[in-house]
Amino acid sequence: MVAPSDIFWLVTSAYNWCCSSPVDQAQNSTVASTSAATIAAQTCQQLQQSLGAPLVQTSSSGPDYSLGANGAWSTFNTEVNFQPTCIVFASNAEDVQTAMKTIYENEADYAVQAGGHSGMTGWNTIQDGVLISFMNMNTSSYDPDRDTITMEPGVRWGEVITAMEPLGVAPVGGRISEVGTGLLLGGGLSFLSAAEGYASDNYVSLDVVLVDGTLVTATADNEYADLFKALKGGANRFGIYPNSSSEALLGAIAHFVHDTNDTNAGEVFMVTVIMTPWPSMEPSISVLLVYNGTEASFNESFAEFLSIPYTSSSPSPLSFLELSNAVHFPAGMGTLFSASSLAGVPANSAVSVDDYLELYRQYNNFSSMFASSPDVGFTLLDFSPVLQSQIRAGYEKGGNPINPPLGTPGYVIVLFQVTYREGVTKTAEDVEEGREVWMENAPRTPGLPLFLSEADAKQQVFASYGEYEFLKQVYAKYDPTSFNIRHTEGPSGLEVPLATVCESFSIFNYSLHLPLCF
């Protein structure tokens, strides 16, 4: 049984949904003249007085500071590069309210960290500011009467699935066990998305702490319905394919996302990994095919993939918990993402898959260019499907800002990942120039959204959304002074002119910098 997500302690900031009330311009100019470090130090002193030293720790005052400062998945976001002035280890919503109210009143810079699984440097940590950590808010529970799962923002999907499996239910959540709940704010892809839509399409209600410290509950039909919508941004077979099968596999996934109508075909997870030094090692192409049904139906839905030569295969029935633990991404290394989206291509037609082949060629060019790099550990190219049934499910559940127009055929989300070697704590200029070239030249289908959780900070993800104008309107309503944008890192594209005046609250995003900034 699939259970929707109920109350979620949302504190905006990981992917910036903000909001604030108009502030006095004279006060703004006075605050601006004070350094961020000084403001942060003052704010941390006030928080220690109001919340106590055990909950608010500095590098010299608490035993958990280093644990919190190093809680991010990417090395680029850990203590070697970012030292928060203090870390608030929130234990409940009231702690978060107090922290945000103090941050707001002092105009302090801040960041929020839930699972910390972000490829964007500086989006889930802070220098000269306050970090709110949800590591101690990590519980989940199931209400059988309402058939809903309630999660706190610090829990990871593997923990939720483990807790729910004995109860016979599963969340529409992340595909990788180590990923946290911030995935929801970027939409979130699930093994169940073909039938249920994005993970965030399955919200029931959201408890949100606004930037001024106000706690509100947003649902699909209350006064915060616009905020609720805006915050939405089994058999298994695992096969290893030789690089010579790459063209056939790219064609298979292009045909699958366009043609399939089987909502039980939950996932095609195609990943190419090139380790360095290269070309001493052949690229490894792994394809994870997930089906919620019989083996015969599995073979029918994935027939094109199964006809392609592979070097090894391990078909087996898995529980949802086993499936969530089937794929892992290594931690402890600096990692950066870039994104693209490609439309599906009908099989047995004259339409070519040239864009898929060109994107793969550019990936190989990048990897060969840095084959002997002392900095790069490995590169990865991943194709994840968004089926037409997933788009339709999102509309049926109230809509989300991400989806293209109803009726759009299925498409693939593309992740280009560069992971640096262990011990490398700074990006290399030549590698970053190479990533820029890939982002500028990689094929991308106009009109299809990028996936925020797997994009580069410089990519204009919001502008690619089907309901970009809706997002801008909601942002302007809830944060007319752009408080969140001015005080925490995150995606761009929702800035509001300071002259805008309107009555509103303020949101402060949470966990993995997601698409939330009004």
Coordinates of C-alpha atoms in Angstrom, one line a residue:
M1 CA 0.0 0.0 0.0
V2 CA 1.2 3.5 -0.8
A3 CA 0.5 6.1 1.8
P4 CA 0.6 9.8 1.1
S5 CA 2.7 12.2 3.1
D6 CA 1.0 14.0 5.9
I7 CA 2.3 16.8 8.2
F8 CA 5.8 17.8 7.2
W9 CA 7.8 20.3 9.3
L10 CA 8.8 22.6 6.5
V11 CA 11.2 25.3 7.3
T12 CA 12.1 27.0 4.1
S13 CA 15.6 27.5 3.1
A14 CA 17.2 24.6 1.4
Y15 CA 15.6 25.5 -1.9
N16 CA 14.5 28.9 -0.9
W17 CA 10.9 29.5 -0.4
C18 CA 10.9 32.5 1.7
C19 CA 8.7 35.2 2.6
S20 CA 8.6 38.3 4.7
S21 CA 6.7 41.3 5.7
P22 CA 7.7 44.7 4.5
V23 CA 10.6 46.2 6.6
D24 CA 11.6 49.7 7.3
Q25 CA 14.1 51.0 4.7
A26 CA 16.0 53.0 7.3
Q27 CA 16.5 49.8 9.3
N28 CA 17.7 48.0 6.2
S29 CA 20.4 50.5 5.5
T30 CA 21.6 50.4 9.1
V31 CA 21.7 46.6 9.0
A32 CA 23.5 46.6 5.7
S33 CA 26.4 48.6 7.2
T34 CA 27.0 45.9 9.8
S35 CA 29.1 43.0 8.7
A36 CA 27.4 39.6 8.2
A37 CA 29.9 38.1 10.7
T38 CA 29.0 40.6 13.4
I39 CA 25.2 40.2 12.8
A40 CA 25.6 36.4 13.0
A41 CA 27.6 36.5 16.2
Q42 CA 24.9 38.7 17.8
T43 CA 22.1 36.5 16.6
C44 CA 23.9 33.4 17.9
Q45 CA 24.3 35.0 21.4
Q46 CA 20.6 35.8 21.5
L47 CA 19.7 32.2 20.4
Q48 CA 22.0 30.7 23.1
Q49 CA 20.2 32.8 25.6
S50 CA 16.7 31.9 24.4
L51 CA 17.2 28.2 23.4
G52 CA 20.2 27.3 25.6
A53 CA 23.7 26.2 24.8
P54 CA 22.9 22.5 24.2
L55 CA 20.7 23.4 21.3
V56 CA 22.8 26.3 20.0
Q57 CA 26.4 25.4 19.6
T58 CA 29.5 27.2 18.2
S59 CA 32.8 25.6 17.2
S60 CA 34.1 26.2 20.7
S61 CA 31.0 25.6 22.8
G62 CA 29.5 22.3 21.9
P63 CA 30.4 18.7 21.2
D64 CA 28.0 18.3 18.3
Y65 CA 29.1 21.4 16.3
S66 CA 31.6 19.4 14.2
L67 CA 29.0 16.7 13.5
G68 CA 26.5 19.3 12.3
A69 CA 29.0 21.3 10.3
N70 CA 30.0 18.1 8.5
G71 CA 26.5 16.8 8.0
A72 CA 26.4 17.6 4.3
W73 CA 26.8 14.8 1.7
S74 CA 29.2 16.8 -0.5
T75 CA 32.7 17.6 0.9
F76 CA 32.4 21.0 -0.7
N77 CA 29.7 21.8 1.9
T78 CA 31.5 20.6 5.0
E79 CA 33.5 22.3 7.7
V80 CA 36.7 22.6 5.6
N81 CA 35.0 25.3 3.5
F82 CA 32.1 26.5 5.7
Q83 CA 32.1 27.2 9.4
P84 CA 28.6 28.4 10.6
T85 CA 28.8 31.0 13.3
C86 CA 26.5 28.7 15.3
I87 CA 24.3 25.7 14.6
V88 CA 20.8 25.4 16.0
F89 CA 20.0 21.7 16.6
A90 CA 16.2 22.1 16.6
S91 CA 14.2 19.4 18.4
N92 CA 10.7 20.7 17.6
A93 CA 8.8 23.3 15.6
E94 CA 8.9 25.8 18.5
D95 CA 12.8 25.7 18.3
V96 CA 12.6 26.4 14.6
Q97 CA 10.1 29.3 15.2
T98 CA 12.4 30.9 17.8
A99 CA 15.4 30.5 15.5
M100 CA 13.7 32.0 12.5
K101 CA 12.2 34.9 14.4
T102 CA 15.6 35.9 15.8
I103 CA 17.2 35.5 12.4
Y104 CA 14.5 37.6 10.8
E105 CA 14.6 40.4 13.3
N106 CA 18.4 40.6 13.0
E107 CA 18.5 40.3 9.2
A108 CA 21.1 37.5 9.7
D109 CA 22.2 35.1 6.9
Y110 CA 21.2 31.5 7.4
A111 CA 20.9 28.0 5.9
V112 CA 18.9 24.9 6.7
Q113 CA 20.0 21.3 6.5
A114 CA 17.9 18.2 6.6
G115 CA 19.3 15.2 4.7
G116 CA 22.1 17.4 3.3
H117 CA 22.2 15.5 0.0
S118 CA 22.7 18.5 -2.3
G119 CA 25.2 19.0 -5.2
M120 CA 24.9 22.8 -4.9
T121 CA 27.8 24.4 -3.0
G122 CA 26.6 26.6 -0.1
W123 CA 22.9 25.7 -0.4
N124 CA 22.7 23.7 2.8
T125 CA 25.4 25.3 4.9
I126 CA 26.7 28.8 5.7
Q127 CA 29.7 30.9 6.5
D128 CA 29.2 33.9 8.8
G129 CA 25.6 32.9 9.5
V130 CA 23.2 30.5 11.4
L131 CA 22.8 26.9 10.3
I132 CA 19.5 25.2 11.4
S133 CA 20.1 21.5 11.6
F134 CA 17.3 19.0 11.6
M135 CA 19.5 16.0 12.5
N136 CA 17.5 15.6 15.8
M137 CA 14.1 15.9 14.1
N138 CA 14.2 12.5 12.4
T139 CA 11.0 10.5 13.2
S140 CA 8.2 9.1 11.1
S141 CA 4.9 7.5 11.9
Y142 CA 1.9 6.0 10.3
D143 CA -1.8 6.8 11.0
P144 CA -3.9 3.9 9.8
D145 CA -7.2 5.8 10.2
R146 CA -6.1 8.5 7.8
D147 CA -3.7 6.3 5.9
T148 CA -1.0 8.9 6.0
I149 CA 2.7 9.0 6.9
T150 CA 4.0 11.9 9.0
M151 CA 7.6 12.8 8.7
E152 CA 10.0 15.3 10.4
P153 CA 12.4 17.0 8.1
G154 CA 15.6 15.3 9.4
V155 CA 14.6 11.8 8.5
R156 CA 16.0 10.0 5.5
W157 CA 14.0 7.9 3.1
G158 CA 15.7 4.6 4.0
E159 CA 14.7 5.2 7.7
V160 CA 11.1 6.0 6.7
I161 CA 10.8 2.9 4.5
T162 CA 12.4 0.7 7.1
A163 CA 9.9 1.9 9.7
M164 CA 6.9 1.5 7.4
E165 CA 7.7 -1.9 5.9
P166 CA 6.4 -3.9 8.9
L167 CA 3.1 -2.0 8.6
G168 CA 2.6 -2.9 5.0
V169 CA 2.8 0.7 3.6
A170 CA 5.4 2.7 1.8
P171 CA 5.9 6.4 1.0
V172 CA 6.1 7.9 -2.4
G173 CA 9.6 9.1 -1.6
G174 CA 13.3 9.0 -2.6
R175 CA 14.9 6.2 -4.6
I176 CA 18.1 6.3 -2.6
S177 CA 18.0 5.5 1.1
E178 CA 20.6 8.1 2.2
V179 CA 18.6 11.0 0.6
G180 CA 16.6 13.2 2.9
T181 CA 13.2 14.9 2.8
G182 CA 14.5 18.0 1.0
L183 CA 13.9 15.9 -2.1
L184 CA 10.2 16.7 -1.8
L185 CA 10.7 20.4 -2.2
G186 CA 12.3 19.8 -5.6
G187 CA 9.4 17.6 -6.7
G188 CA 11.1 14.3 -5.9
L189 CA 11.3 11.2 -8.1
S190 CA 10.2 7.9 -6.7
F191 CA 10.0 4.3 -7.9
L192 CA 6.3 4.9 -7.7
S193 CA 6.1 8.1 -9.7
A194 CA 4.8 6.6 -12.9
A195 CA 1.5 5.9 -11.1
E196 CA 1.5 8.5 -8.3
G197 CA 3.3 11.5 -9.8
Y198 CA 6.2 13.4 -8.2
A199 CA 6.7 12.6 -4.5
S200 CA 5.5 16.1 -3.6
D201 CA 2.2 15.4 -5.5
N202 CA 1.3 13.2 -2.5
Y203 CA 1.4 15.8 0.2
V204 CA -1.6 15.9 2.5
S205 CA -0.6 18.8 4.7
L206 CA 2.5 20.8 5.4
D207 CA 3.5 22.5 8.6
V208 CA 5.6 25.5 7.5
V209 CA 7.6 27.9 9.6
L210 CA 7.6 31.2 7.8
V211 CA 10.7 33.4 7.8
D212 CA 9.3 35.7 10.5
G213 CA 8.8 32.6 12.8
T214 CA 5.1 32.1 12.2
L215 CA 3.9 28.5 12.0
V216 CA 1.2 27.8 9.5
T217 CA -0.4 24.6 8.2
A218 CA -0.9 24.5 4.4
T219 CA -3.3 22.1 2.7
A220 CA -4.9 21.9 -0.7
D221 CA -8.0 23.7 0.4
N222 CA -7.2 26.1 3.2
E223 CA -6.1 29.7 3.0
Y224 CA -2.5 28.6 2.3
A225 CA -3.5 26.5 -0.7
D226 CA -1.2 28.5 -3.0
L227 CA 1.7 27.8 -0.7
F228 CA 0.8 24.2 -0.5
K229 CA 1.0 23.9 -4.3
A230 CA 4.1 26.0 -4.7
L231 CA 6.0 23.7 -2.2
K232 CA 5.5 20.8 -4.5
G233 CA 8.6 21.8 -6.9
G234 CA 7.8 -5.6 -7.2
A235 CA 10.2 -7.2 -9.5
N236 CA 13.6 -5.7 -10.2
R237 CA 16.3 -6.3 -12.7
F238 CA 19.8 -4.9 -12.5
G239 CA 21.9 -5.2 -15.6
I240 CA 25.5 -4.2 -16.5
Y241 CA 25.9 -3.4 -20.2
P242 CA 29.1 -2.9 -22.3
N243 CA 29.8 0.5 -23.8
S244 CA 29.1 -0.9 -27.2
S245 CA 25.4 -1.2 -26.1
S246 CA 25.1 2.6 -25.3
E247 CA 23.4 3.6 -28.6
A248 CA 20.8 0.9 -28.3
L249 CA 20.2 1.7 -24.7
L250 CA 19.7 5.4 -25.4
G251 CA 17.2 4.5 -28.1
A252 CA 15.4 2.2 -25.7
I253 CA 15.0 4.8 -23.0
A254 CA 13.9 7.4 -25.5
H255 CA 11.2 5.0 -26.8
F256 CA 10.2 3.9 -23.3
V257 CA 9.4 7.3 -21.9
H258 CA 7.4 8.3 -25.0
D259 CA 5.4 5.1 -25.6
T260 CA 4.8 3.3 -22.3
N261 CA 1.3 3.5 -20.8
D262 CA 2.1 0.9 -18.0
T263 CA 2.0 2.7 -14.7
N264 CA 3.5 -0.4 -13.0
A265 CA 6.7 0.2 -14.9
G266 CA 8.0 2.3 -12.1
E267 CA 11.6 3.1 -13.1
V268 CA 14.3 2.9 -15.7
F269 CA 17.4 4.1 -13.9
M270 CA 20.2 4.2 -16.6
V271 CA 23.6 5.3 -15.2
T272 CA 26.9 5.5 -17.0
V273 CA 30.0 5.9 -14.8
I274 CA 33.5 6.6 -15.9
M275 CA 36.2 6.3 -13.3
T276 CA 39.6 8.1 -13.6
P277 CA 42.2 7.4 -14.8
W278 CA 40.4 6.7 -18.1
P279 CA 40.5 5.2 -20.8
S280 CA 42.3 2.4 -18.8
M281 CA 38.8 1.5 -17.6
E282 CA 35.8 0.9 -19.8
P283 CA 32.7 3.0 -19.0
S284 CA 30.3 1.0 -16.9
I285 CA 26.6 1.3 -17.9
S286 CA 24.1 0.1 -15.3
V287 CA 20.4 -0.1 -15.9
L288 CA 18.0 -0.6 -13.0
L289 CA 14.5 -1.7 -14.3
V290 CA 11.8 -1.6 -11.6
Y291 CA 8.4 -3.2 -12.1
N292 CA 5.5 -3.5 -9.7
G293 CA 3.8 -6.7 -11.0
T294 CA 4.4 -10.1 -12.5
E295 CA 7.5 -11.3 -14.3
A296 CA 5.6 -11.7 -17.5
S297 CA 4.4 -8.1 -17.5
F298 CA 8.0 -7.0 -16.6
N299 CA 9.3 -8.8 -19.6
E300 CA 6.7 -7.2 -21.9
S301 CA 7.2 -3.6 -20.6
F302 CA 10.9 -3.7 -20.8
A303 CA 11.3 -5.9 -23.9
E304 CA 13.5 -3.5 -25.8
F305 CA 16.0 -3.2 -22.9
L306 CA 16.0 -7.0 -22.4
S307 CA 16.9 -7.5 -26.1
I308 CA 20.1 -5.5 -25.8
P309 CA 23.3 -7.5 -25.1
Y310 CA 24.5 -7.2 -21.5
T311 CA 27.5 -8.5 -19.6
S312 CA 25.7 -9.5 -16.4
S313 CA 22.1 -9.4 -15.0
S314 CA 20.6 -10.2 -11.6
P315 CA 16.8 -10.3 -11.8
S316 CA 15.1 -10.8 -8.5
P317 CA 11.9 -9.9 -6.6
L318 CA 12.7 -7.3 -4.0
S319 CA 10.7 -5.6 -1.2
F320 CA 10.4 -1.9 -1.3
L321 CA 13.0 -1.6 1.5
E322 CA 15.4 -3.8 -0.5
L323 CA 14.8 -1.7 -3.6
S324 CA 15.5 1.6 -1.7
N325 CA 18.9 0.1 -0.6
A326 CA 19.8 -1.1 -4.1
V327 CA 21.5 2.1 -5.2
H328 CA 24.0 4.2 -3.3
F329 CA 26.0 7.3 -3.9
P330 CA 29.3 7.6 -2.1
A331 CA 29.7 10.3 0.6
G332 CA 32.8 12.1 1.7
M333 CA 33.7 13.6 -1.7
G334 CA 32.9 16.9 -3.4
T335 CA 30.2 16.5 -6.0
L336 CA 28.6 18.9 -8.4
F337 CA 25.5 18.4 -10.6
S338 CA 24.3 19.7 -14.0
A339 CA 20.9 19.0 -15.6
S340 CA 19.1 18.6 -18.9
S341 CA 15.8 17.3 -20.1
L342 CA 15.1 15.4 -23.4
A343 CA 11.7 14.6 -25.0
G344 CA 10.9 10.9 -25.6
V345 CA 10.9 9.6 -29.1
P346 CA 8.3 7.2 -30.5
A347 CA 9.6 3.7 -31.5
N348 CA 9.2 2.5 -35.1
S349 CA 9.2 6.1 -36.4
A350 CA 11.4 8.2 -38.5
V351 CA 12.2 10.4 -35.5
S352 CA 15.8 10.0 -34.5
V353 CA 17.4 9.9 -31.1
D354 CA 20.3 12.2 -32.2
D355 CA 19.9 14.5 -29.1
Y356 CA 20.5 11.5 -26.8
L357 CA 23.5 10.4 -28.8
E358 CA 25.0 13.9 -28.9
L359 CA 24.5 14.4 -25.2
Y360 CA 26.2 11.1 -24.5
R361 CA 29.1 12.1 -26.9
Q362 CA 29.6 15.3 -25.0
Y363 CA 29.7 13.4 -21.8
N364 CA 32.4 11.1 -23.1
N365 CA 34.4 14.1 -24.4
F366 CA 34.4 15.7 -21.0
S367 CA 35.4 12.4 -19.3
S368 CA 38.2 11.8 -21.7
M369 CA 39.5 15.4 -21.4
F370 CA 39.9 14.9 -17.6
A371 CA 40.9 11.2 -17.8
S372 CA 44.2 11.9 -16.1
S373 CA 43.0 14.7 -13.8
P374 CA 44.5 14.7 -10.3
D375 CA 41.2 16.2 -9.1
V376 CA 38.3 14.2 -10.7
G377 CA 37.4 10.9 -9.2
F378 CA 34.6 9.9 -11.5
T379 CA 31.9 11.2 -13.8
L380 CA 28.3 10.0 -14.1
L381 CA 25.5 10.4 -16.6
D382 CA 22.0 9.4 -15.4
F383 CA 18.7 9.2 -17.3
S384 CA 15.5 9.1 -15.2
P385 CA 12.1 8.9 -16.9
V386 CA 9.1 11.1 -16.3
L387 CA 6.2 9.2 -17.9
Q388 CA 3.1 10.9 -19.2
S389 CA 1.2 9.0 -16.5
Q390 CA 3.3 10.8 -13.9
I391 CA 2.5 14.2 -15.4
R392 CA -1.2 13.3 -15.5
A393 CA -1.1 12.1 -11.8
G394 CA 0.3 15.5 -10.8
Y395 CA -2.6 17.3 -12.4
E396 CA -5.1 14.9 -10.9
K397 CA -3.7 15.7 -7.4
G398 CA -4.1 19.4 -7.6
G399 CA -1.1 20.3 -9.9
N400 CA 2.4 21.4 -9.1
P401 CA 4.6 24.2 -10.5
I402 CA 7.0 21.8 -12.3
N403 CA 4.9 19.9 -14.8
P404 CA 4.7 20.9 -18.5
P405 CA 1.2 21.2 -20.0
L406 CA -1.2 18.3 -19.6
G407 CA -0.9 16.0 -22.6
T408 CA 2.9 16.5 -22.9
P409 CA 4.5 13.1 -23.8
G410 CA 7.0 11.5 -21.4
Y411 CA 10.5 12.7 -21.2
V412 CA 13.8 12.0 -19.4
I413 CA 15.6 14.0 -16.7
V414 CA 19.3 14.0 -17.3
L415 CA 21.9 14.3 -14.5
F416 CA 25.6 15.0 -15.4
Q417 CA 27.6 14.5 -12.2
V418 CA 31.3 15.2 -11.5
T419 CA 32.7 13.8 -8.3
Y420 CA 36.1 14.9 -7.1
R421 CA 38.7 12.6 -5.5
E422 CA 38.6 12.1 -1.7
G423 CA 40.6 14.8 0.0
V424 CA 39.9 17.4 -2.7
T425 CA 38.1 20.3 -1.0
K426 CA 38.1 23.0 -3.7
T427 CA 36.8 22.9 -7.3
A428 CA 39.4 23.0 -10.1
E429 CA 39.2 25.9 -12.5
D430 CA 39.7 23.7 -15.6
V431 CA 37.1 21.2 -14.5
E432 CA 34.6 23.9 -13.9
E433 CA 35.2 25.4 -17.3
G434 CA 34.6 22.0 -18.8
R435 CA 31.3 21.7 -16.9
E436 CA 30.3 25.1 -18.2
V437 CA 30.9 24.0 -21.8
W438 CA 28.8 20.9 -21.2
M439 CA 25.9 23.0 -19.8
E440 CA 26.1 25.4 -22.7
N441 CA 26.2 22.8 -25.4
A442 CA 24.4 19.7 -24.1
P443 CA 21.1 19.2 -26.1
R444 CA 17.9 20.1 -24.2
T445 CA 14.3 20.0 -25.4
P446 CA 12.6 23.4 -25.1
G447 CA 9.5 23.5 -22.9
L448 CA 10.5 20.7 -20.6
P449 CA 11.4 21.4 -16.9
L450 CA 14.8 20.8 -15.4
F451 CA 15.0 18.8 -12.1
L452 CA 16.1 21.2 -9.4
S453 CA 17.6 18.6 -7.1
E454 CA 20.0 17.5 -9.8
A455 CA 20.9 20.9 -11.5
D456 CA 23.7 23.4 -11.2
A457 CA 23.2 26.5 -9.1
K458 CA 23.6 28.7 -12.2
Q459 CA 21.0 26.9 -14.3
Q460 CA 17.6 28.8 -14.4
V461 CA 15.5 25.9 -13.2
F462 CA 12.4 27.9 -12.1
A463 CA 12.2 29.5 -15.5
S464 CA 11.9 26.0 -17.1
Y465 CA 8.8 25.1 -15.0
G466 CA 5.4 24.9 -16.6
E467 CA 3.9 27.2 -14.0
Y468 CA 6.8 29.6 -13.6
E469 CA 4.5 32.6 -13.6
F470 CA 2.4 31.1 -10.7
L471 CA 5.6 30.6 -8.7
K472 CA 6.6 34.2 -9.2
Q473 CA 3.2 35.4 -8.1
V474 CA 3.1 33.3 -5.0
Y475 CA 6.7 34.3 -4.1
A476 CA 5.8 38.0 -4.4
K477 CA 2.8 37.5 -2.2
Y478 CA 4.7 35.8 0.6
D479 CA 8.1 37.6 0.4
P480 CA 7.6 41.1 -1.1
T481 CA 11.1 42.2 0.2
S482 CA 12.9 39.0 -0.9
F483 CA 14.2 38.4 2.6
N484 CA 15.0 34.8 2.0
I485 CA 16.8 35.5 -1.3
R486 CA 18.9 38.2 0.4
H487 CA 19.9 36.0 3.3
T488 CA 20.3 32.4 2.2
E489 CA 21.7 30.7 -0.9
G490 CA 19.4 29.0 -3.4
P491 CA 18.0 29.0 -6.9
S492 CA 17.4 32.3 -8.7
G493 CA 14.5 33.6 -10.8
L494 CA 12.0 34.7 -8.2
E495 CA 13.5 38.0 -7.1
V496 CA 10.9 40.7 -6.2
P497 CA 11.7 44.4 -6.5
L498 CA 12.1 46.0 -3.1
A499 CA 9.5 48.6 -4.0
T500 CA 6.8 45.9 -4.0
V501 CA 4.4 46.4 -1.1
C502 CA 1.9 43.9 0.0
E503 CA 0.6 42.2 3.2
S504 CA 2.1 38.8 3.7
F505 CA 4.0 36.3 5.8
S506 CA 7.4 34.9 5.2
I507 CA 8.7 31.5 4.5
F508 CA 12.0 30.1 5.1
N509 CA 12.8 27.1 3.0
Y510 CA 14.2 24.0 4.4
S511 CA 16.6 21.1 4.0
L512 CA 17.9 20.7 0.5
H513 CA 17.7 24.1 -1.2
L514 CA 14.5 23.5 -3.0
P515 CA 12.3 25.6 -5.3
L516 CA 10.8 27.6 -2.6
C517 CA 11.2 31.3 -2.5
F518 CA 8.4 33.6 -2.8

